[in-house]
Tab-separated table of C-alpha atoms in Angstrom:
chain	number	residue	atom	x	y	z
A	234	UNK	CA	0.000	0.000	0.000
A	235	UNK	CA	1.453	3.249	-0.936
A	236	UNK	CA	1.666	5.711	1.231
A	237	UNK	CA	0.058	9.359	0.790
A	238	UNK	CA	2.596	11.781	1.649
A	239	UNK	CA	5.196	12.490	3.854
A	240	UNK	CA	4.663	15.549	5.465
A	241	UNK	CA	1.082	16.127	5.903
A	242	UNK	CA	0.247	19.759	5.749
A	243	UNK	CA	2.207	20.968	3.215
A	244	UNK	CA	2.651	21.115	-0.839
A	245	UNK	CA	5.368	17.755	-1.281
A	246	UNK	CA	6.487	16.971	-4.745
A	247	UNK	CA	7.513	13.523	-5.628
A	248	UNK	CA	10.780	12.536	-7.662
A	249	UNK	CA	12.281	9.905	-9.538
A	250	UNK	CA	14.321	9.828	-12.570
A	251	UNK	CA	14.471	7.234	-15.453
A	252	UNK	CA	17.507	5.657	-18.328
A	253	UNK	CA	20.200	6.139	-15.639
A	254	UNK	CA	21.554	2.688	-16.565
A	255	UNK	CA	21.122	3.166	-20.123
A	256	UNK	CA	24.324	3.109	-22.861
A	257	UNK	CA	22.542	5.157	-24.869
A	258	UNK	CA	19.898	8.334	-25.159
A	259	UNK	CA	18.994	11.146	-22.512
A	260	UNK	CA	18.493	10.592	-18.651
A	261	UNK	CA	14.461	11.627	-17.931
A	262	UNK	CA	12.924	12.721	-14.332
A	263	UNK	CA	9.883	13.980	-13.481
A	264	UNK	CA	8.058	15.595	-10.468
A	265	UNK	CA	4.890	15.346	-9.579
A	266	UNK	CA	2.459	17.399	-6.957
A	267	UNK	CA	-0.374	14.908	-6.095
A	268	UNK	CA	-3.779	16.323	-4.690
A	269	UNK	CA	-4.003	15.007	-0.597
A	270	UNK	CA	-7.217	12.985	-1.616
A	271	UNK	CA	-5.693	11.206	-4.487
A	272	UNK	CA	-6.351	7.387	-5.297
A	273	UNK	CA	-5.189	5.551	-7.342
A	274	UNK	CA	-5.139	1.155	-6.448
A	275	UNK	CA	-3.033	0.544	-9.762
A	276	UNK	CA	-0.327	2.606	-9.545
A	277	UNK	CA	3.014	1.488	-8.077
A	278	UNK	CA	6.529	1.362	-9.171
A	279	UNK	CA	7.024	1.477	-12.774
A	280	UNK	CA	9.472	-1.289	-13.094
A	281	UNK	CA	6.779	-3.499	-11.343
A	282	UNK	CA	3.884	-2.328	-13.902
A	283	UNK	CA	3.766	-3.531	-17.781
A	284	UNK	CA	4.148	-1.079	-20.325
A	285	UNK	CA	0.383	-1.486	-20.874
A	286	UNK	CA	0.066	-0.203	-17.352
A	287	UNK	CA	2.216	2.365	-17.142
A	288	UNK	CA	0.565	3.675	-20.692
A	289	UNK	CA	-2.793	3.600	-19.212
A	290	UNK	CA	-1.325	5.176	-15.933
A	291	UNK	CA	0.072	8.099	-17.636
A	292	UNK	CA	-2.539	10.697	-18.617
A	293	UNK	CA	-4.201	9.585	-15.572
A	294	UNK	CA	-1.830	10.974	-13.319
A	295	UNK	CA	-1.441	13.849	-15.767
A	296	UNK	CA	-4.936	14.197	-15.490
A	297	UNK	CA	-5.507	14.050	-11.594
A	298	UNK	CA	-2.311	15.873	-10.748
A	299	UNK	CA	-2.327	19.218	-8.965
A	300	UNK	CA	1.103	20.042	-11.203
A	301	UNK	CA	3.911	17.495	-12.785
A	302	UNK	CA	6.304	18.321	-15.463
A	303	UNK	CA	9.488	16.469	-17.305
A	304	UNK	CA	12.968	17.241	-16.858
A	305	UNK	CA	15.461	16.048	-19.535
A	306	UNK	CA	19.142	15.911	-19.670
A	307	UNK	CA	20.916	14.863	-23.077
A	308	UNK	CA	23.790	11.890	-23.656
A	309	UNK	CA	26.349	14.976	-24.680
A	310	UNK	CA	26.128	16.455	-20.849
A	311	UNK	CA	25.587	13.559	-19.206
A	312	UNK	CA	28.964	12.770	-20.532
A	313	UNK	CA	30.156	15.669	-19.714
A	314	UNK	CA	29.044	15.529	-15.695
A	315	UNK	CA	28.575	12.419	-15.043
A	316	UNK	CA	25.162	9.938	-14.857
A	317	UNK	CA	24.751	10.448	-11.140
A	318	UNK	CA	24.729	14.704	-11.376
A	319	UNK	CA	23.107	14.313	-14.957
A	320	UNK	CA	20.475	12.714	-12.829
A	321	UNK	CA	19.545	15.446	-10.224
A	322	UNK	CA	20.057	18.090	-13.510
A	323	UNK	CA	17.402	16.249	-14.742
A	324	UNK	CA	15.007	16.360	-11.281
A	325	UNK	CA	15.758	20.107	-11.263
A	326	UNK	CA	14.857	20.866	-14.429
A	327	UNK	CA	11.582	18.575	-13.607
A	328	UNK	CA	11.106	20.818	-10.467
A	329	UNK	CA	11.976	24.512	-12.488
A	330	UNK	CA	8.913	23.466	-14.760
A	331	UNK	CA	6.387	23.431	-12.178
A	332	UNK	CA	3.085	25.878	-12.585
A	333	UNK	CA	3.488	25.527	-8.170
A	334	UNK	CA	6.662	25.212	-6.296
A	335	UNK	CA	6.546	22.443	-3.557
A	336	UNK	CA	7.411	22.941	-0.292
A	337	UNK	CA	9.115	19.526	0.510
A	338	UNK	CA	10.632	17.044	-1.899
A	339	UNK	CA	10.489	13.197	-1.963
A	340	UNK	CA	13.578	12.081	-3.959
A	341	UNK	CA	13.957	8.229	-5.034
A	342	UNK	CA	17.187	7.275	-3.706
A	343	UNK	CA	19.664	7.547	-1.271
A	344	UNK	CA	21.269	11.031	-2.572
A	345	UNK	CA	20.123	14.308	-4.335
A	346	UNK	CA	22.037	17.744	-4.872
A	347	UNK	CA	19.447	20.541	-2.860
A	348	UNK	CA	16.818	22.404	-5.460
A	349	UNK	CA	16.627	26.154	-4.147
A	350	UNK	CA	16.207	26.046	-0.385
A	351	UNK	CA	13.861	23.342	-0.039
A	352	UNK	CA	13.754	20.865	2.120
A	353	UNK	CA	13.816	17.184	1.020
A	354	UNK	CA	13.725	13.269	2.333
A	355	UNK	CA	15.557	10.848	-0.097
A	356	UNK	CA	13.776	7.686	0.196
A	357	UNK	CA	15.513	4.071	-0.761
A	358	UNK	CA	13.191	2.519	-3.236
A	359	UNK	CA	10.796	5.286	-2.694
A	360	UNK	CA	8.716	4.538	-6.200
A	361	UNK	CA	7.166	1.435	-4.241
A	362	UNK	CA	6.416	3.437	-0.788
A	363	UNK	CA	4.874	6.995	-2.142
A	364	UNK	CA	2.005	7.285	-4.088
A	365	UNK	CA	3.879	10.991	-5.522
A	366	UNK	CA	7.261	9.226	-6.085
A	367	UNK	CA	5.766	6.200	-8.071
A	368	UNK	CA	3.323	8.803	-9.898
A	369	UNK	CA	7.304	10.478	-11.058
A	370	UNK	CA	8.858	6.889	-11.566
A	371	UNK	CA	5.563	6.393	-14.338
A	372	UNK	CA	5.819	9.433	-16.280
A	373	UNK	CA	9.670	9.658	-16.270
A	374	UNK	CA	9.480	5.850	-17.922
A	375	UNK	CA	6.899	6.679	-19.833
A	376	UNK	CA	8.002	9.861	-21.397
A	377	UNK	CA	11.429	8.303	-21.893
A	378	UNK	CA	9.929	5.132	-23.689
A	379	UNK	CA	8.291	7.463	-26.229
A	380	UNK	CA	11.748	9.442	-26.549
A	381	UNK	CA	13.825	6.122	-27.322
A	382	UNK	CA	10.651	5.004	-29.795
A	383	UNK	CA	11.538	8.147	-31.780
A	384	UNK	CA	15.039	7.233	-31.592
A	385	UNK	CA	15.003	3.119	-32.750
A	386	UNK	CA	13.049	5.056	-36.337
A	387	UNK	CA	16.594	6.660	-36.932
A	388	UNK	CA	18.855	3.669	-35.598
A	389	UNK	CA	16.686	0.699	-35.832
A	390	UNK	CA	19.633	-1.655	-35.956
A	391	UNK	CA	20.028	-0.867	-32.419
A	392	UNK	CA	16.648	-2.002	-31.033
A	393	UNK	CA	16.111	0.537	-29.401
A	394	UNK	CA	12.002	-0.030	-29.410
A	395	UNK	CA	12.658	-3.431	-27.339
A	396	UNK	CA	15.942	-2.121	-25.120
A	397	UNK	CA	15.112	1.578	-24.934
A	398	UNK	CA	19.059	1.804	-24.639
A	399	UNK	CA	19.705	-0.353	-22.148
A	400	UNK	CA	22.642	-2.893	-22.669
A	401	UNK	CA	20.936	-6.354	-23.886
A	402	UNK	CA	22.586	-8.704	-26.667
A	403	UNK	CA	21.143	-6.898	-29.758
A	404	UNK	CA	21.939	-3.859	-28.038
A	405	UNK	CA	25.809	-4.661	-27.783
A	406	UNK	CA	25.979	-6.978	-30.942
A	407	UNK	CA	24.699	-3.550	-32.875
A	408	UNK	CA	27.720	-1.409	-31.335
A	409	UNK	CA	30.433	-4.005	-31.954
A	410	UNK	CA	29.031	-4.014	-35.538
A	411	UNK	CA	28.251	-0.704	-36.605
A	412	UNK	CA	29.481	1.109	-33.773
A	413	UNK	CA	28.794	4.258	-31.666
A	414	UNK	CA	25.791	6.358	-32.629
A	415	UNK	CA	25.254	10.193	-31.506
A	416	UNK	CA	22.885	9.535	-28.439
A	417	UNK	CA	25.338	6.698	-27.134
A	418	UNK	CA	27.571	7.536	-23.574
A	419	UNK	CA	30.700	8.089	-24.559
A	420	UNK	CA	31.914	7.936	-21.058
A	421	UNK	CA	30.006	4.375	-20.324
A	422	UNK	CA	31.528	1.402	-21.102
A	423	UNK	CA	29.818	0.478	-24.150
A	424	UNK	CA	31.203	-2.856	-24.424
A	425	UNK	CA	31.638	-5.182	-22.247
A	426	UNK	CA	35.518	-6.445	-21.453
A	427	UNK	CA	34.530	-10.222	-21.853
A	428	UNK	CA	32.776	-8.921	-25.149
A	429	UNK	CA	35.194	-6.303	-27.108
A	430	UNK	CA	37.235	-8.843	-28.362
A	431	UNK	CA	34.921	-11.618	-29.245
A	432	UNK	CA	31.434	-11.764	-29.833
A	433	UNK	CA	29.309	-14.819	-29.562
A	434	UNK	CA	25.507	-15.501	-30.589
């Protein structure tokens, strides 16, 4: 059972980011101000919904929600400052985009870099404790899916419609073959050790 909120009297804005294990394409967060009586049985973390869930989820929550808005952070700078920072950029630029500013944060996770002056509680696995954080962890996938959809019709090799970018066998077969594209990580490992010498399938 998900929880409501954290703090009770006051505007709290759930977080949660989404593609931070990816090899390739942009790091997505979103934030999301739920309304107190909000209800919603289905919703949970997104990794524990089906993509046929989290589809139907998604203008529901857009829908119901007293504010929520996308925060995106492209391959290029997440290069250039790392996944983990690229990450909170992401959540901040989420938060910046709100029509209201919260008064309390719920970040997923164990670490976030402060937004303004205020306050926050990171919470470990928070996407399957908070009804605002998992309401985040849903529109941050989803937005992201429909991103890397856009993507796979430029680089279909890559399969990026199945993997959305994360490393799989097509994924990494595709890379040792035709190589690098412009929305991979330079500054992940791309490849493997066992597999940048020899490939087998």
């Amino acid at each position: 059972m998900l929880l409501p909120y954290l703090k009770r009297d006051c505007m709290e804005a759930g977080c949660d980011e989404a593609g931070r294990g990816c090899l390739a394409g942009a790091v997505f967060a979103s934030a999301v101000i739920l309304p107190p009586d909000f209800v919603c049985e289905e919703l949970n973390d997104s990794k524990q919904l089906s993509e046929k869930q989290r589809n139907a989820l998604r203008p529901f929550i857009e829908k119901e929600a007293i504010a929520w808005a996308i925060g995106v952070v492209f391959p290029d700078e997440i290069d250039r400052i790392n996944i983990l920072n690229a990450s909170f950029l992401a959540m901040h630029h989420a938060l910046d985009q709100l029509t209201i500013q919260p008064q309390h944060l719920l970040i997923d996770g164990n670490r976030f870099k402060p937004y303004k002056d205020i306050p926050y509680a990171t919470i470990v696995k928070g996407d399957g404790k908070y009804m605002s954080i998992a309401a985040a962890s849903v529109l941050a996938k989803t937005h992201r899916d429909e991103y890397m959809m856009h993507l796979h019709e430029e680089f279909p090799s890559y399969d990026w419609k199945n993997n959305k970018g994360y490393p799989t066998k097509n994924h990494w077969k595709a890379i040792k073959e035709f190589g690098p594209t412009p929305y991979h990580r330079m500054s992940f490992t791309l490849l493997p050790e066992d597999k940048q010498l020899s490939f087998e399938f």
